[in-house]
CSV table of C-alpha atoms in Angstrom, one decimal:
chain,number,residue,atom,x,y,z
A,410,UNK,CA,6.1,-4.9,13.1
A,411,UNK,CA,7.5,-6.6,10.0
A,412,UNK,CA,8.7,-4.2,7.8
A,413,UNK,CA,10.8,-5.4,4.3
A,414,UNK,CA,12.4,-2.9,1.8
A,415,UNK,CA,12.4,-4.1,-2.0
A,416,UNK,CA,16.5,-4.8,-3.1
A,417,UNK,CA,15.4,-5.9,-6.1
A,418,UNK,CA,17.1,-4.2,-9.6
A,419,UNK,CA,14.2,-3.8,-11.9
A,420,UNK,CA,12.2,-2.2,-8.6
A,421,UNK,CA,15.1,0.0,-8.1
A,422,UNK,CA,14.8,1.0,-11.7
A,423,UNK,CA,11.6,1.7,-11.6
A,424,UNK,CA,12.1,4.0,-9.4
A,425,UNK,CA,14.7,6.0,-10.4
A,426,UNK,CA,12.4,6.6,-13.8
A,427,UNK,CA,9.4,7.8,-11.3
A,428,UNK,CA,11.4,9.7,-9.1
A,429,UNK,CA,12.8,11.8,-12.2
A,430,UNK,CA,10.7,15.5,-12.7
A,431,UNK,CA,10.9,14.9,-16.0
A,432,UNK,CA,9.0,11.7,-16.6
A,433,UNK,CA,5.5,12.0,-18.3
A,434,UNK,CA,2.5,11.6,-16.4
A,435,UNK,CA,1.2,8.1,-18.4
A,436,UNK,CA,4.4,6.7,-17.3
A,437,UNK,CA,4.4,7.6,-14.3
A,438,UNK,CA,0.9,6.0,-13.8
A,439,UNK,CA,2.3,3.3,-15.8
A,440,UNK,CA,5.3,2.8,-13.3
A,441,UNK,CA,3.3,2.9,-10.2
A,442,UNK,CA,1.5,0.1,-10.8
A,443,UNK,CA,4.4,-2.0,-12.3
A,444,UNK,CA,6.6,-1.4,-9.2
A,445,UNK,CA,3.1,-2.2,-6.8
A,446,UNK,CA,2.3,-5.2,-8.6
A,447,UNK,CA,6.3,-6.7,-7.6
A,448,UNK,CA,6.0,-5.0,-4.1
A,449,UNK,CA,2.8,-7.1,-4.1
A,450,UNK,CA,4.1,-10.5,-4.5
A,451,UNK,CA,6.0,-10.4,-1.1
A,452,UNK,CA,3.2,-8.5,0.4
A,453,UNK,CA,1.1,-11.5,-0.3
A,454,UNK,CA,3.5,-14.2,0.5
A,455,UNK,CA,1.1,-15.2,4.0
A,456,UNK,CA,-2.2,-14.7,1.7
A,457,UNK,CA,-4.7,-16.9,3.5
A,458,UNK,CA,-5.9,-19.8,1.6
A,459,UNK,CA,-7.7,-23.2,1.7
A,460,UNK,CA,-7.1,-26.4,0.4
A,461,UNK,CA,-9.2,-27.5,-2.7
A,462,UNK,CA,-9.0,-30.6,-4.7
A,463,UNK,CA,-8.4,-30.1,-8.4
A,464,UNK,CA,-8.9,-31.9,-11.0
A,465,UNK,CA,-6.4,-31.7,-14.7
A,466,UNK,CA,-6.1,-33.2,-17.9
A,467,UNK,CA,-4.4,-36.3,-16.3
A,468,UNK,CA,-5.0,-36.7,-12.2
A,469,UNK,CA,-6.4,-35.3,-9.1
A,470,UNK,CA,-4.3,-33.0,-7.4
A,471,UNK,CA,-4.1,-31.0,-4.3
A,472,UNK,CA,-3.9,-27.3,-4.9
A,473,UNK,CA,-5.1,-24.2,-2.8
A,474,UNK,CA,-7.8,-21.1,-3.4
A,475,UNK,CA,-7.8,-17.8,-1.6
A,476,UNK,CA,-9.6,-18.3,2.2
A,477,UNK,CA,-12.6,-16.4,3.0
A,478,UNK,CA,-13.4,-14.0,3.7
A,479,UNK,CA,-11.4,-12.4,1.1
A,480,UNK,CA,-8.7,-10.1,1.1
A,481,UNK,CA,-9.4,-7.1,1.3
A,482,UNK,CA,-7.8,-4.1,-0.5
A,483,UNK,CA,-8.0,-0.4,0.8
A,484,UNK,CA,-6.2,2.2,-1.6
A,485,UNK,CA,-6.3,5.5,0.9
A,486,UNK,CA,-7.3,8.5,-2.0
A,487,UNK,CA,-6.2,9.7,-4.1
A,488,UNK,CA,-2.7,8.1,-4.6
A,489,UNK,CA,-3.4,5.0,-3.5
A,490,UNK,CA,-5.8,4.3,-6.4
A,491,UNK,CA,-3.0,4.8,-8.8
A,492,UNK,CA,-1.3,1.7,-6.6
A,493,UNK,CA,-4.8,-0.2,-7.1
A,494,UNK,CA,-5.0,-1.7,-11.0
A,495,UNK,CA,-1.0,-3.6,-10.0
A,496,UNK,CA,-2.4,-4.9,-6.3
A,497,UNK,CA,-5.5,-6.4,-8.8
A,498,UNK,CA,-3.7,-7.5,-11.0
A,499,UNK,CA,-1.8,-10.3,-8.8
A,500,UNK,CA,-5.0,-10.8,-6.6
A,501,UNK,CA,-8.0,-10.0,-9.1
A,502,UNK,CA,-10.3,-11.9,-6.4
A,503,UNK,CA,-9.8,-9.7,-3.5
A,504,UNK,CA,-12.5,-7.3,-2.7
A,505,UNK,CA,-11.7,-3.5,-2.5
A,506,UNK,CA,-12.6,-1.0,0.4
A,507,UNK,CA,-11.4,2.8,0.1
A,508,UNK,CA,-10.4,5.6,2.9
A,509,UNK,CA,-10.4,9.3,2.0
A,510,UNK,CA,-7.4,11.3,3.8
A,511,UNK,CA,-6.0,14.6,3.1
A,512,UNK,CA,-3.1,15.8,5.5
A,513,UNK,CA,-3.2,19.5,6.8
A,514,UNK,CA,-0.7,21.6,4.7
A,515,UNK,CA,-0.6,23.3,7.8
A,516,UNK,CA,-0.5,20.9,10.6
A,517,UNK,CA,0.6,17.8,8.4
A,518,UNK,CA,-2.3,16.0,10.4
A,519,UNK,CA,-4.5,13.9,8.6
A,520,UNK,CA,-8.3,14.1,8.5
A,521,UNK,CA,-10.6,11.5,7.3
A,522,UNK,CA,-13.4,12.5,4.9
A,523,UNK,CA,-14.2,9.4,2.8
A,524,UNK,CA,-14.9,5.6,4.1
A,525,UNK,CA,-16.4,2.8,1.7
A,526,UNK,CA,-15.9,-0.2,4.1
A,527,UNK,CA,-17.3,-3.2,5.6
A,528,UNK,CA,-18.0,-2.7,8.9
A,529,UNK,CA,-17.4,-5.8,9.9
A,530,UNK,CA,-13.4,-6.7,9.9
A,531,UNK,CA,-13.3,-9.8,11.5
A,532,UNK,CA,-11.0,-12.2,10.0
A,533,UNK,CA,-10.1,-10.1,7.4
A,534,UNK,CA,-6.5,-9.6,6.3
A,535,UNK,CA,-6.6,-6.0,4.5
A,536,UNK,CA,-4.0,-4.8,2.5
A,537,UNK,CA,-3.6,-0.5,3.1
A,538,UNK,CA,-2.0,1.2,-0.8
A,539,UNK,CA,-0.3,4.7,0.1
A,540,UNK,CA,2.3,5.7,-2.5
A,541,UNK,CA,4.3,7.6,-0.1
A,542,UNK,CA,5.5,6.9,4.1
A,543,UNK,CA,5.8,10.8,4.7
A,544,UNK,CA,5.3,11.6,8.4
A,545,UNK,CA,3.3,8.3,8.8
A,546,UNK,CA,0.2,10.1,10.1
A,547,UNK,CA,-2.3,9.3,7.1
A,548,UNK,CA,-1.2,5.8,6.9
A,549,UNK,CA,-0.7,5.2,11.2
A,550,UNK,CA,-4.6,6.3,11.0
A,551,UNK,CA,-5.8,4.3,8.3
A,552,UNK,CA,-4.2,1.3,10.7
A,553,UNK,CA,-6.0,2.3,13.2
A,554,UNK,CA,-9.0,2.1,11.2
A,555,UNK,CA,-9.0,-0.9,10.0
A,556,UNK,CA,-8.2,-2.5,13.4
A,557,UNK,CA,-10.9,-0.8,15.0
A,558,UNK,CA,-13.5,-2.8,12.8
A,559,UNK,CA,-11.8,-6.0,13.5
A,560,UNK,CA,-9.3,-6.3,10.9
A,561,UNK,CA,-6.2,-8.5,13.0
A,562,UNK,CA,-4.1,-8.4,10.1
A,563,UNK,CA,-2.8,-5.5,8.1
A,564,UNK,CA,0.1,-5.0,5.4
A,565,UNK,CA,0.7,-1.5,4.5
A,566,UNK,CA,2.3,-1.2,0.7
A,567,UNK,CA,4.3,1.9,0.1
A,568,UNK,CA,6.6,2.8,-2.6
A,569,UNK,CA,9.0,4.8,-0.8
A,570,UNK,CA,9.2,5.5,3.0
A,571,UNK,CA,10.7,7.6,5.4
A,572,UNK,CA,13.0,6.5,8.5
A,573,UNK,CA,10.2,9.1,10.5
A,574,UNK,CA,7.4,7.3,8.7
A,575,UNK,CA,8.4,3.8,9.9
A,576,UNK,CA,9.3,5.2,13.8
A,577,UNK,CA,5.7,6.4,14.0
A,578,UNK,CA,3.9,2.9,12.1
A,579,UNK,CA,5.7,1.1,14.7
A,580,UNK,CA,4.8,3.8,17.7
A,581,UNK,CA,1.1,3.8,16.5
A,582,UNK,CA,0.5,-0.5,16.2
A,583,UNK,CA,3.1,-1.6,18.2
A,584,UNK,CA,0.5,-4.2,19.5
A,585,UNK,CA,-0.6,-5.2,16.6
A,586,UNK,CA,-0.1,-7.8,13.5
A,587,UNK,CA,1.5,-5.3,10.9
A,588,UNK,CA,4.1,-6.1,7.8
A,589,UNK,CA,5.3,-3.0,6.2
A,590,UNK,CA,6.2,-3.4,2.7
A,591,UNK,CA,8.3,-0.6,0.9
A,592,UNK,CA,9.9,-0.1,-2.2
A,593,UNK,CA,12.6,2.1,-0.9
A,594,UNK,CA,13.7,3.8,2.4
A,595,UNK,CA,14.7,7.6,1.9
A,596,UNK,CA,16.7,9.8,3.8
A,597,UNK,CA,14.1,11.7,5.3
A,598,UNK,CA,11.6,14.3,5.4
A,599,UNK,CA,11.9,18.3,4.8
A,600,UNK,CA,10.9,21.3,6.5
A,601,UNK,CA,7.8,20.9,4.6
A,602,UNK,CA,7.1,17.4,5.4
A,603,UNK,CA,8.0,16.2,1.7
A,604,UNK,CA,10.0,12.9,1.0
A,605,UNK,CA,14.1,13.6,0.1
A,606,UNK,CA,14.9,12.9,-2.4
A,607,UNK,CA,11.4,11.8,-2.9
A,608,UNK,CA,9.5,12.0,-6.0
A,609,UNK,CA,7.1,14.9,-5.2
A,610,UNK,CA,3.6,14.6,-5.2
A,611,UNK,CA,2.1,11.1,-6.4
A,612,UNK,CA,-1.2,12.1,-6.6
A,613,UNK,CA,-0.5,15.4,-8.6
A,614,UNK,CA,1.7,13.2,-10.4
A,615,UNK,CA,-0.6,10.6,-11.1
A,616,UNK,CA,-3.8,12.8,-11.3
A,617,UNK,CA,-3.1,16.3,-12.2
A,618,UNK,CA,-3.4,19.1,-9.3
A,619,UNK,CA,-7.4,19.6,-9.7
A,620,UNK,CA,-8.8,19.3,-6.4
């Protein structure tokens, strides 16, 4: 597995506005998708794509358009939807799939409840949004998934991770073609499964905590 962690200074700003308590929930939102929308241009640096013949104002030139089938984007709810608008933003012609996962508050396992994908993979290079590399069992999962319906290419976009996260990723698709793209690696989980230092909860933070 490929896995790159963003160095870059305006990402690592970005974050340290998100990761404060005190910043507004609009900014937040604002935020996540700014920092997605950078994480996504090296996510998609081995997009797919044919060669097309264009022609402008003053020759014929060679240039290139998105292969199909089309990317396809899976936000897993309800985080990864506030990680959705930045991925679009740089690829407005991929097509979008979603995954519903909630994670035991008990257990810390997840459970699948939602699914709005093709069922057909094949070919397909899908691109997984999950705010936050926790434990690595929602995301492992939503791997798995994708795989299982043919996908045979996956990058998983995360803005922040965990070192337990990442050990599990790589322990669940070990086999398998799989570039994990964060935009930081934190110290670790606590006894309660959260990210430290973390930012709390991105989808309360993103969304409220109505359920």
């Amino acid at each position: 597995m490929e896995i790159f962690v963003a160095k870059h200074p305006l990402i690592t700003h970005k974050l340290s506005v998100l990761r404060d308590k005190n910043t507004s929930q609009p900014i937040f939102k604002q935020l996540i998708e700014e920092i997605m929308t950078l994480l996504a241009y090296e996510a998609t640096r081995e997009v797919r794509v044919s060669e097309i013949t264009v022609d402008t104002p003053v020759a014929t030139t060679t240039g290139v358009t998105l292969k199909t089938p089309l990317p396809l984007v899976v936000p897993i709810l309800r985080a990864g939807l506030g990680m959705l608008e930045g991925m679009m933003r740089l690829v407005p012609t991929a097509e979008v799939g979603f995954l519903g996962m909630v994670r035991s508050e008990e257990t810390h396992q997840p459970t699948t409840y939602a699914e709005r994908l093709p069922q057909n993979l094949t070919g397909r290079q899908c691109f997984v949004l999950d705010p936050m590399l926790a434990t690595g069992g929602s995301l492992a999962t939503a791997i798995e998934f994708l795989f299982k319906r043919g996908a045979d290419d996956v990058t998983a976009i995360c803005v922040l991770g965990t070192p337990e996260g990442v050990k599990q990723i790589q322990k669940t698709v070990s086999d398998k073609k799989v570039k994990l793209i964060l935009g930081a690696l934190d110290e670790g989980l606590n006894e309660q499964a959260f990210i430290v230092p973390g930012l709390g909860d991105a989808g309360d933070r993103l969304y409220g905590t109505a359920v």
